[in-house]
Amino acid sequence: MFDLRDLYQQVIVDHNKSPRNFGKLAGADRVAEGYNPLCGDRLKVYLRIGSDDSIEDVSFEGEGCAISMASASLMTEAIKGQPIDRFTDLLRDFQHMVTSDLAETPDERRMGKLAVLAGVREFPSRIKCATLCWHTMKAAVEGDRAVAKTE
Amino acid sequence: MTIDVDSLRDEFPVLRQEVYGRRLIYLDNAATTQKPSAVIDAIRHYYEYDNANVHRGVHALSERATAGYERAREKLRDLINAASVREIVFTRGTTEAINLVASSWGDANVRAGDEILISEMEHHSDIVPWQLLCERRGARLVVAPISDRGELLVEEFKARLSERTRLVGIVHLSNSLGTINPVAGIVALAHDAGAKVLVDGAQALAHLAVDVRALGADFYVSSAHKMYGPTGIGFLYAKSPLLEDMPPYQGGGDMISHVTFEKTLYNETPFKFEAGTPNIAGAIGYGAAVDWLNAKGVQTLAQHEQRLLAYASQRAEACNDLRVIGTAANKATVLSFILDGIHAHDLGTILDREGIAIRAGHHCTMPVMQHFRVPATARASFAAYNTFDEIDVLFDSLDKAREVFR
């Protein structure tokens, strides 16, 4: 029997309540905005790229459901201090995880804490809540000034 | 008059199901209502016995299809007390009806410097077509604000009416707040200023008895699927002299009387505005929905819904972590709310697993959300087949959400 806790795991609830890396980032050199026109969720990510092409610092702000807030918070934790290439890999792995077949067990070794978001697969209407921050971060990393959208 | 809700529910096949092992509790009626067997059967009967194109065949089926289609038009005329069936144009729904007016009447009558006045509580479909019109014509869209109860501020509305106002767009029953606007008074004010009025009746006809002539509306628009009818069909009511003067909206078959490559003569109203093969089955289903509403009595159904709304509002008031959005003195069918610390989408997902269908989001009224400074609300909206027991389950289920986010 499906349990709501599969979606709203304690980690998600915690990150929603106290999102990490929340707020404007002083000295950010990349900013991108994301928007989900379906539900009106909006978020903004800030990024500072180091001289070694790594994500030196990252933050986000915005308003949305628990899934979108927790996903953004967990994402910033996962990519802070990582090389940009690692972000690109994680983005691909994350997209795969949230759209994969339910029978597939998420690869916790690769995904780390992000694996808690695999539960959205059960909720097709909520997948975009989890991916909005990743689309937005991709736009920031690529220096794209247009508003990232889930649609 | 009271209604027997149990026997009424038996007329809705969709309600006889479980979702995730729970009895379905459908509280998303402002998005679309469920359909009684009478409507489903009428559509099925049409396809099984009468399916043919309208207004052109000489054979029996075409004559039956035409008669059914035109009977539906007459039923709508009767429902809203229009003067003539020629004032009823079938459209895909409310949205298309508003776009029709904005394009056809708007392009012919709105000039640079003119103004279109709408309220802050309009649905996007009563905002965007006017924005597009204003862009095309160099006109200005003016917005009359609402109070924190979700009521139109009539003095503010008056202050924005002027000789520049060409048209007022006003929602009859707000889909996100439940507010019933004092349409007759608004029409009188607008007419005094020389403006026409379009009333968005998408939510109204399932819950209110509407008489367009008593209201004085120049245009009245609605959709079948929010009043127990099928999707993909709605209507535009327009006063005859306005409709006669309006240029065609779309060109094609059925809307012409004579075509040469040099010149086309248009068909008479309302056919001038119904290019192409229409949604015949939809219109026939719409007619069946109107019959169903009349048989039950809109006011009888509305009384039951008012009791449901009063009970739900009372239960909402008892929650100290719940804020109702939209507390107009005159409202119907809609309970929009937010729960402290729980986003409407999360609540929607959690309630869904309890078998409860509500809407979570901006309800296509983003300016209303901006007014109340909320990103989204949860919305329970009631129809004639809802019960007090269902409202109890809704409120008891809020505890599940509180538990998850504790």
Coordinates of C-alpha atoms in Angstrom, one line a residue:
Chain A
M1 CA 0.0 0.0 0.0
F2 CA 1.3 3.4 -0.9
D3 CA 2.2 5.7 2.0
L4 CA 2.1 9.5 1.7
R5 CA 5.5 9.3 3.5
D6 CA 6.9 7.9 0.2
L7 CA 6.4 11.4 -1.2
Y8 CA 6.7 13.5 1.9
Q9 CA 9.7 11.9 3.5
Q10 CA 11.0 13.5 6.7
V11 CA 14.0 14.9 4.8
I12 CA 11.6 16.7 2.4
V13 CA 9.5 18.1 5.3
D14 CA 12.6 19.3 7.1
H15 CA 14.1 21.0 4.0
N16 CA 10.7 22.6 3.3
K17 CA 10.6 24.0 6.8
S18 CA 14.2 25.2 6.9
P19 CA 15.5 25.4 3.4
R20 CA 19.3 25.5 3.2
N21 CA 21.2 28.1 1.2
F22 CA 18.0 30.3 1.1
G23 CA 18.2 33.9 0.2
K24 CA 20.1 36.2 -2.0
L25 CA 23.8 35.4 -2.6
A26 CA 26.2 38.3 -2.2
G27 CA 28.6 38.5 -5.1
A28 CA 26.6 36.2 -7.3
D29 CA 27.8 36.3 -10.9
R30 CA 24.9 34.3 -12.4
V31 CA 21.2 34.6 -11.6
A32 CA 18.3 32.8 -13.2
E33 CA 14.6 32.8 -12.6
G34 CA 12.3 29.7 -12.9
Y35 CA 8.6 29.7 -13.2
N36 CA 6.0 27.0 -13.3
P37 CA 3.0 28.6 -15.1
L38 CA 0.7 25.7 -14.1
C39 CA 0.9 26.4 -10.4
G40 CA 2.5 29.8 -10.2
D41 CA 5.6 28.5 -8.4
R42 CA 8.5 31.0 -8.8
L43 CA 12.1 30.7 -7.8
K44 CA 15.3 32.5 -8.3
V45 CA 18.8 30.9 -8.1
Y46 CA 22.1 32.6 -7.5
L47 CA 25.4 31.3 -8.5
R48 CA 29.0 32.2 -8.1
I49 CA 31.4 30.3 -10.4
G50 CA 35.0 29.9 -9.1
S51 CA 38.2 30.3 -11.2
D52 CA 38.4 26.6 -11.5
D53 CA 35.0 26.3 -13.1
S54 CA 33.4 25.0 -10.0
I55 CA 30.2 26.1 -8.3
E56 CA 31.8 28.1 -5.5
D57 CA 28.6 29.2 -3.9
V58 CA 24.9 28.8 -4.6
S59 CA 21.6 30.0 -3.1
F60 CA 17.9 30.2 -4.0
E61 CA 14.8 32.1 -3.0
G62 CA 11.2 31.8 -3.9
E63 CA 7.8 30.4 -3.0
G64 CA 6.3 27.1 -3.8
C65 CA 5.1 23.7 -2.5
A66 CA 7.1 21.5 -0.2
I67 CA 8.4 19.4 -3.1
S68 CA 9.7 22.4 -5.0
M69 CA 11.2 24.1 -1.9
A70 CA 12.8 20.9 -0.6
S71 CA 14.1 20.0 -4.1
A72 CA 15.8 23.4 -4.5
S73 CA 17.3 23.2 -1.0
L74 CA 18.6 19.7 -1.6
M75 CA 19.9 20.6 -5.0
T76 CA 21.9 23.6 -3.6
E77 CA 23.5 21.3 -1.0
A78 CA 24.3 18.7 -3.6
I79 CA 26.1 21.0 -6.0
K80 CA 27.8 23.5 -3.8
G81 CA 31.5 23.2 -4.3
Q82 CA 31.2 20.8 -7.2
P83 CA 32.7 21.2 -10.6
I84 CA 30.2 22.4 -13.2
D85 CA 30.5 19.1 -15.1
R86 CA 29.3 17.3 -12.0
F87 CA 26.2 19.5 -12.0
T88 CA 25.5 18.5 -15.6
D89 CA 25.8 14.8 -14.6
L90 CA 23.6 15.2 -11.6
L91 CA 20.9 17.1 -13.6
R92 CA 20.8 14.2 -16.1
D93 CA 20.7 11.6 -13.3
F94 CA 18.0 13.5 -11.4
Q95 CA 15.8 13.9 -14.5
H96 CA 16.2 10.2 -15.1
M97 CA 15.3 9.3 -11.5
V98 CA 12.1 11.3 -11.3
T99 CA 10.8 10.0 -14.6
S100 CA 12.0 6.4 -14.4
D101 CA 9.9 3.3 -14.0
L102 CA 8.6 2.7 -10.5
A103 CA 10.3 -0.7 -10.5
E104 CA 13.7 0.9 -10.8
T105 CA 15.4 1.6 -7.4
P106 CA 17.0 5.0 -7.3
D107 CA 20.8 4.8 -7.2
E108 CA 21.5 6.2 -3.7
R109 CA 25.2 6.0 -4.2
R110 CA 25.0 8.4 -7.1
M111 CA 22.1 10.5 -5.9
G112 CA 22.8 10.8 -2.2
K113 CA 20.1 12.6 -0.3
L114 CA 18.5 13.6 -3.6
A115 CA 17.1 10.0 -3.8
V116 CA 14.3 11.0 -1.3
L117 CA 12.7 12.8 -4.3
A118 CA 12.2 9.6 -6.2
G119 CA 8.8 9.4 -4.6
V120 CA 7.4 12.0 -7.1
R121 CA 7.3 9.3 -9.8
E122 CA 4.1 8.2 -8.2
F123 CA 2.6 11.6 -8.7
P124 CA 2.9 12.7 -12.4
S125 CA 1.4 16.1 -11.6
R126 CA 4.1 16.8 -9.1
I127 CA 7.2 15.8 -11.1
K128 CA 7.6 19.4 -12.4
C129 CA 7.6 20.7 -8.8
A130 CA 10.8 18.7 -8.3
T131 CA 12.5 19.6 -11.5
L132 CA 11.8 23.4 -11.6
C133 CA 14.9 24.2 -9.6
W134 CA 17.1 22.0 -11.8
H135 CA 15.8 23.7 -15.0
T136 CA 16.5 27.1 -13.4
M137 CA 20.0 26.1 -12.3
K138 CA 20.8 24.9 -15.8
A139 CA 19.8 28.3 -17.1
A140 CA 22.0 30.0 -14.6
V141 CA 25.0 27.7 -15.3
E142 CA 24.6 28.3 -19.0
G143 CA 24.2 32.1 -18.5
D144 CA 20.7 32.0 -20.1
R145 CA 18.8 35.2 -19.2
A146 CA 15.4 33.9 -20.2
V147 CA 13.0 32.7 -17.5
A148 CA 13.3 28.9 -17.2
K149 CA 9.9 27.2 -17.5
T150 CA 8.7 23.7 -16.7
E151 CA 6.3 23.9 -19.7
Chain B
M1 CA -38.3 22.4 -1.6
T2 CA -35.5 20.1 -0.6
I3 CA -33.7 17.6 -2.7
D4 CA -33.1 13.9 -2.1
V5 CA -29.3 13.9 -2.5
D6 CA -29.0 10.1 -2.4
S7 CA -31.2 9.6 -5.4
L8 CA -29.7 12.6 -7.1
R9 CA -26.2 11.1 -6.7
D10 CA -27.5 7.9 -8.3
E11 CA -28.0 9.9 -11.5
F12 CA -24.2 10.5 -11.7
P13 CA -22.4 7.3 -12.8
V14 CA -18.9 8.8 -12.1
L15 CA -19.7 9.2 -8.4
R16 CA -20.0 5.4 -8.0
Q17 CA -16.3 4.8 -7.8
E18 CA -13.5 4.6 -5.4
V19 CA -10.1 6.4 -5.8
Y20 CA -7.1 4.8 -4.0
G21 CA -9.6 2.6 -2.2
R22 CA -11.6 5.5 -0.9
R23 CA -15.1 6.6 -1.9
L24 CA -14.7 9.5 -4.4
I25 CA -15.5 12.9 -3.0
Y26 CA -15.7 15.3 -5.9
L27 CA -15.3 18.9 -4.7
D28 CA -13.8 20.4 -7.9
N29 CA -17.1 21.5 -9.4
A30 CA -16.0 25.0 -10.2
A31 CA -13.5 23.4 -12.6
T32 CA -16.1 21.1 -14.1
T33 CA -19.2 19.4 -12.8
Q34 CA -20.0 15.8 -13.3
K35 CA -22.6 14.7 -15.8
P36 CA -25.9 13.0 -15.1
S37 CA -27.0 10.0 -17.1
A38 CA -29.6 12.1 -18.8
V39 CA -26.8 14.1 -20.5
I40 CA -24.6 11.1 -21.2
D41 CA -27.6 9.2 -22.7
A42 CA -28.6 12.2 -24.9
I43 CA -25.2 12.3 -26.4
R44 CA -25.1 8.5 -26.9
H45 CA -28.5 8.6 -28.4
Y46 CA -27.5 11.3 -30.9
Y47 CA -24.5 9.3 -32.1
E48 CA -26.5 6.0 -32.2
Y49 CA -29.5 7.2 -34.1
D50 CA -29.3 10.8 -35.4
N51 CA -25.8 11.6 -36.3
A52 CA -25.6 13.8 -39.4
N53 CA -24.5 17.3 -40.3
V54 CA -26.8 20.2 -39.6
H55 CA -28.5 22.8 -41.7
R56 CA -27.7 21.2 -45.1
G57 CA -29.0 17.7 -45.5
V58 CA -32.3 16.8 -47.0
H59 CA -32.4 13.4 -45.4
A60 CA -34.1 12.3 -42.2
L61 CA -31.0 12.1 -40.0
S62 CA -29.8 15.5 -41.0
E63 CA -33.3 16.9 -40.2
R64 CA -33.3 15.2 -36.8
A65 CA -29.8 16.4 -36.0
T66 CA -30.7 20.0 -37.0
A67 CA -33.9 19.8 -35.0
G68 CA -32.0 18.6 -31.9
Y69 CA -29.3 21.2 -32.3
E70 CA -31.8 24.0 -32.7
R71 CA -34.0 22.8 -29.9
A72 CA -30.9 23.1 -27.6
R73 CA -30.6 26.7 -28.7
E74 CA -34.2 27.3 -27.8
K75 CA -33.7 25.7 -24.4
L76 CA -30.8 28.1 -23.7
R77 CA -32.8 31.0 -24.8
D78 CA -35.6 30.0 -22.4
L79 CA -33.1 29.3 -19.6
I80 CA -31.7 32.9 -19.6
N81 CA -34.9 34.5 -20.9
A82 CA -33.3 35.9 -24.1
A83 CA -35.8 37.6 -26.5
S84 CA -34.9 35.5 -29.5
V85 CA -33.0 32.3 -30.4
R86 CA -31.2 34.5 -32.9
E87 CA -29.4 36.0 -29.9
I88 CA -27.8 32.7 -28.9
V89 CA -24.5 31.8 -30.6
F90 CA -23.0 28.4 -29.9
T91 CA -19.3 28.5 -29.1
R92 CA -16.7 26.1 -27.7
G93 CA -17.3 27.7 -24.3
T94 CA -17.0 30.8 -22.3
T95 CA -13.5 31.6 -23.4
E96 CA -14.3 31.4 -27.1
A97 CA -17.4 33.5 -26.6
I98 CA -15.4 36.3 -24.9
N99 CA -12.8 36.1 -27.7
L100 CA -15.6 36.3 -30.2
V101 CA -16.8 39.5 -28.7
A102 CA -13.3 41.0 -28.3
S103 CA -12.5 40.3 -31.9
S104 CA -15.7 41.0 -33.7
W105 CA -17.4 43.7 -31.6
G106 CA -14.2 45.0 -30.2
D107 CA -12.3 45.5 -33.4
A108 CA -15.3 47.3 -34.9
N109 CA -16.1 49.5 -31.9
V110 CA -13.0 50.1 -29.8
R111 CA -10.6 52.8 -30.9
A112 CA -7.3 54.3 -29.7
G113 CA -7.8 56.1 -26.4
D114 CA -10.9 54.0 -25.5
E115 CA -11.0 52.0 -22.3
I116 CA -12.2 48.5 -21.3
L117 CA -13.1 48.3 -17.6
I118 CA -12.9 44.9 -15.8
S119 CA -12.8 43.9 -12.1
E120 CA -9.8 42.6 -10.2
M121 CA -11.5 39.2 -9.7
E122 CA -11.8 38.3 -13.4
H123 CA -10.8 34.9 -14.7
H124 CA -7.9 35.1 -17.2
S125 CA -10.4 34.5 -20.0
D126 CA -12.0 37.8 -19.1
I127 CA -8.7 39.6 -19.0
V128 CA -6.4 38.3 -21.8
P129 CA -8.9 38.8 -24.7
W130 CA -9.3 42.4 -23.7
Q131 CA -5.6 42.9 -23.3
L132 CA -5.1 41.6 -26.9
L133 CA -7.9 43.9 -28.1
C134 CA -6.3 46.9 -26.3
E135 CA -3.0 46.1 -27.9
R136 CA -4.6 45.9 -31.4
R137 CA -6.6 49.1 -31.0
G138 CA -4.4 51.2 -28.8
A139 CA -7.0 51.1 -26.1
R140 CA -6.4 50.8 -22.3
L141 CA -7.5 48.1 -19.9
V142 CA -8.7 49.6 -16.6
V143 CA -9.1 47.5 -13.5
A144 CA -11.6 48.1 -10.7
P145 CA -10.2 46.8 -7.4
I146 CA -11.9 44.4 -4.9
S147 CA -12.0 44.6 -1.1
D148 CA -10.2 42.1 1.2
R149 CA -13.5 40.2 1.5
G150 CA -13.4 39.7 -2.3
E151 CA -16.2 42.1 -3.1
L152 CA -16.1 44.6 -6.0
L153 CA -15.5 48.2 -4.6
V154 CA -18.5 49.8 -6.3
E155 CA -17.3 53.4 -5.7
E156 CA -13.9 52.6 -7.2
F157 CA -15.7 51.0 -10.1
K158 CA -17.8 54.1 -10.6
A159 CA -14.8 56.3 -10.4
R160 CA -13.2 54.3 -13.3
L161 CA -16.2 54.6 -15.5
S162 CA -16.1 57.4 -18.0
E163 CA -17.1 58.4 -21.5
R164 CA -14.0 56.6 -22.6
T165 CA -15.3 53.3 -21.3
R166 CA -16.5 51.2 -24.3
L167 CA -17.1 48.0 -22.4
V168 CA -17.3 46.6 -18.9
G169 CA -16.3 42.9 -18.4
I170 CA -17.6 41.5 -15.1
V171 CA -17.8 38.0 -13.7
H172 CA -21.2 37.0 -12.4
L173 CA -20.0 34.4 -9.9
S174 CA -16.2 34.3 -9.2
N175 CA -14.6 31.0 -9.6
S176 CA -11.8 31.6 -7.1
L177 CA -13.7 33.6 -4.4
G178 CA -17.4 32.6 -4.8
T179 CA -18.4 36.2 -4.9
I180 CA -21.7 36.9 -6.6
N181 CA -21.4 40.4 -8.2
P182 CA -24.4 42.8 -8.2
V183 CA -24.6 42.6 -12.0
A184 CA -27.8 44.5 -12.6
G185 CA -26.5 47.5 -10.7
I186 CA -23.2 47.3 -12.6
V187 CA -25.0 47.1 -15.9
A188 CA -27.1 50.2 -15.0
L189 CA -24.0 52.2 -14.0
A190 CA -22.2 51.1 -17.2
H191 CA -25.1 52.0 -19.4
D192 CA -25.4 55.4 -17.8
A193 CA -21.8 56.0 -18.9
G194 CA -22.6 54.7 -22.4
A195 CA -20.6 51.5 -22.1
K196 CA -21.7 48.0 -23.1
V197 CA -21.4 45.1 -20.6
L198 CA -20.2 41.6 -21.0
V199 CA -21.1 39.2 -18.1
D200 CA -19.0 36.2 -17.6
G201 CA -21.5 33.6 -16.5
A202 CA -19.2 30.5 -16.6
Q203 CA -19.9 29.6 -13.0
A204 CA -23.3 31.2 -12.6
L205 CA -25.9 29.1 -14.5
A206 CA -25.5 26.0 -12.4
H207 CA -26.1 28.0 -9.2
L208 CA -28.2 31.0 -10.0
A209 CA -31.4 31.7 -11.9
V210 CA -30.3 34.1 -14.6
D211 CA -32.5 36.5 -16.6
V212 CA -30.4 38.4 -19.1
R213 CA -33.1 40.9 -19.8
A214 CA -33.7 41.7 -16.1
L215 CA -29.9 42.0 -15.8
G216 CA -29.8 44.2 -18.9
A217 CA -26.5 42.6 -20.0
D218 CA -25.5 43.3 -23.6
F219 CA -23.4 40.1 -23.7
Y220 CA -23.7 37.0 -21.5
V221 CA -21.4 34.0 -21.9
S222 CA -21.2 30.6 -20.4
S223 CA -20.1 27.0 -20.7
A224 CA -22.0 23.7 -20.6
H225 CA -19.5 21.7 -18.7
K226 CA -19.8 23.8 -15.5
M227 CA -23.6 23.2 -15.5
Y228 CA -23.8 19.4 -15.8
G229 CA -23.3 19.5 -19.6
P230 CA -20.5 18.3 -21.8
T231 CA -17.1 20.0 -22.5
G232 CA -16.4 21.8 -25.7
I233 CA -19.7 23.7 -26.0
G234 CA -20.9 27.0 -24.6
F235 CA -22.7 30.1 -25.8
L236 CA -22.7 33.8 -26.4
Y237 CA -25.8 35.7 -25.8
A238 CA -25.8 39.1 -27.4
K239 CA -28.6 41.6 -27.9
S240 CA -29.9 41.4 -31.4
P241 CA -29.0 44.9 -32.6
L242 CA -25.4 44.4 -31.4
L243 CA -25.1 40.9 -33.0
E244 CA -26.6 42.2 -36.3
D245 CA -23.9 44.8 -36.6
M246 CA -21.0 42.6 -35.6
P247 CA -18.7 41.4 -38.4
P248 CA -18.1 37.6 -38.7
Y249 CA -15.6 36.1 -36.3
Q250 CA -14.5 33.1 -38.4
G251 CA -15.1 32.4 -42.0
G252 CA -16.2 29.0 -43.4
G253 CA -19.2 26.9 -44.2
D254 CA -22.6 27.5 -42.6
M255 CA -21.9 31.1 -41.9
I256 CA -22.5 32.3 -45.5
S257 CA -25.6 32.8 -47.7
H258 CA -23.7 33.2 -51.0
V259 CA -20.1 32.8 -52.0
T260 CA -18.3 33.9 -55.1
F261 CA -14.6 34.7 -55.4
E262 CA -15.4 38.4 -55.6
K263 CA -17.8 38.7 -52.7
T264 CA -19.5 36.7 -50.0
L265 CA -22.8 37.4 -48.4
Y266 CA -23.1 36.2 -44.8
N267 CA -25.8 34.1 -43.3
E268 CA -28.2 35.7 -40.8
T269 CA -27.5 35.7 -37.0
P270 CA -26.7 33.5 -35.1
F271 CA -25.4 31.3 -38.0
K272 CA -23.1 34.1 -39.2
F273 CA -21.0 33.3 -36.1
E274 CA -21.0 29.6 -36.4
A275 CA -18.5 28.7 -39.1
G276 CA -17.9 25.1 -39.9
T277 CA -19.7 22.0 -38.6
P278 CA -20.5 22.8 -35.0
N279 CA -20.3 20.6 -31.9
I280 CA -23.8 19.0 -32.6
A281 CA -23.6 16.3 -30.0
G282 CA -22.3 18.8 -27.5
A283 CA -25.2 21.1 -28.1
I284 CA -27.7 18.3 -27.8
G285 CA -26.0 17.2 -24.5
Y286 CA -26.2 20.9 -23.4
G287 CA -29.9 20.9 -24.1
A288 CA -30.3 17.8 -22.0
A289 CA -28.3 19.5 -19.1
V290 CA -30.7 22.5 -19.3
D291 CA -33.7 20.1 -19.1
W292 CA -32.1 18.4 -16.2
L293 CA -31.5 21.7 -14.4
N294 CA -35.0 22.8 -15.0
A295 CA -36.5 19.5 -13.8
K296 CA -34.6 19.8 -10.5
G297 CA -35.0 23.5 -10.3
V298 CA -31.8 25.7 -10.1
Q299 CA -33.0 27.4 -7.0
T300 CA -33.8 24.2 -5.2
L301 CA -30.3 22.9 -6.0
A302 CA -28.8 26.3 -5.0
Q303 CA -30.5 26.1 -1.6
H304 CA -28.8 22.8 -0.9
E305 CA -25.5 24.2 -2.1
Q306 CA -25.9 27.2 0.1
R307 CA -26.4 25.0 3.2
L308 CA -23.3 23.0 2.2
L309 CA -21.3 26.2 1.8
A310 CA -22.5 27.5 5.2
Y311 CA -21.6 24.3 6.9
A312 CA -18.2 24.2 5.3
S313 CA -17.5 27.8 6.2
Q314 CA -18.5 27.1 9.8
R315 CA -16.1 24.1 9.9
A316 CA -13.4 26.3 8.3
E317 CA -14.0 29.0 11.0
A318 CA -13.3 26.4 13.7
C319 CA -9.8 25.8 12.4
N320 CA -7.3 28.3 13.8
D321 CA -4.7 27.4 11.1
L322 CA -7.0 28.1 8.2
R323 CA -7.7 31.3 6.4
V324 CA -10.7 31.5 4.0
I325 CA -10.0 33.6 0.9
G326 CA -13.2 35.2 -0.3
T327 CA -15.7 36.1 2.4
A328 CA -18.2 38.2 0.4
A329 CA -21.6 38.7 2.0
N330 CA -23.2 37.4 -1.2
K331 CA -21.4 34.3 -2.3
A332 CA -22.0 30.7 -3.6
T333 CA -20.5 27.3 -4.0
V334 CA -16.8 28.1 -3.5
L335 CA -14.6 27.7 -0.4
S336 CA -11.1 28.9 -1.2
F337 CA -8.6 28.6 1.7
I338 CA -5.0 28.3 2.8
L339 CA -3.7 26.3 5.6
D340 CA -0.8 27.7 7.7
G341 CA 2.6 26.2 6.7
I342 CA 1.1 23.8 4.0
H343 CA 1.1 24.8 0.4
A344 CA -2.1 24.2 -1.5
H345 CA -0.5 21.8 -3.9
D346 CA 0.8 19.6 -1.1
L347 CA -2.7 19.7 0.5
G348 CA -4.2 18.8 -2.9
T349 CA -1.9 15.7 -3.2
I350 CA -2.6 14.6 0.3
L351 CA -6.4 15.0 0.0
D352 CA -6.3 13.2 -3.4
R353 CA -5.0 10.1 -1.6
E354 CA -8.0 10.3 0.6
G355 CA -10.2 10.2 -2.5
I356 CA -11.0 13.9 -2.3
A357 CA -10.7 16.0 -5.5
I358 CA -10.1 19.7 -4.8
R359 CA -8.4 22.3 -6.9
A360 CA -5.1 23.7 -5.8
G361 CA -3.5 26.6 -7.6
H362 CA -4.3 30.1 -8.9
H363 CA -7.6 29.1 -10.5
C364 CA -6.7 31.1 -13.6
T365 CA -7.2 34.3 -11.5
M366 CA -3.6 35.2 -10.8
P367 CA -4.5 38.9 -10.0
V368 CA -6.8 37.6 -7.2
M369 CA -3.8 35.6 -5.8
Q370 CA -1.7 38.8 -6.0
H371 CA -4.4 40.8 -4.2
F372 CA -4.4 38.4 -1.3
R373 CA -0.6 37.9 -1.5
V374 CA -0.9 34.1 -1.7
P375 CA 0.8 32.0 -4.4
A376 CA -2.2 29.6 -4.5
T377 CA -5.2 28.5 -2.6
A378 CA -7.0 25.2 -2.0
R379 CA -10.5 25.3 -3.3
A380 CA -13.5 23.1 -2.5
S381 CA -16.4 23.9 -4.8
F382 CA -19.8 22.3 -4.3
A383 CA -22.5 21.0 -6.6
A384 CA -26.0 19.7 -6.0
Y385 CA -24.8 16.1 -5.4
N386 CA -22.4 16.9 -2.6
T387 CA -23.2 16.0 1.0
F388 CA -22.5 17.2 4.5
D389 CA -20.8 14.0 5.2
E390 CA -18.3 14.7 2.4
I391 CA -17.5 18.1 4.0
D392 CA -16.8 16.3 7.3
V393 CA -14.4 13.9 5.5
L394 CA -12.7 16.9 3.9
F395 CA -12.1 18.7 7.1
D396 CA -11.2 15.6 9.0
S397 CA -8.6 14.8 6.3
L398 CA -6.9 18.1 6.8
D399 CA -5.4 16.4 9.9
K400 CA -3.5 14.1 7.6
A401 CA -1.8 17.0 6.0
R402 CA -1.1 18.6 9.4
E403 CA 0.4 15.3 10.5
V404 CA 2.7 15.1 7.5
F405 CA 4.0 18.6 8.0
R406 CA 4.0 18.7 11.8

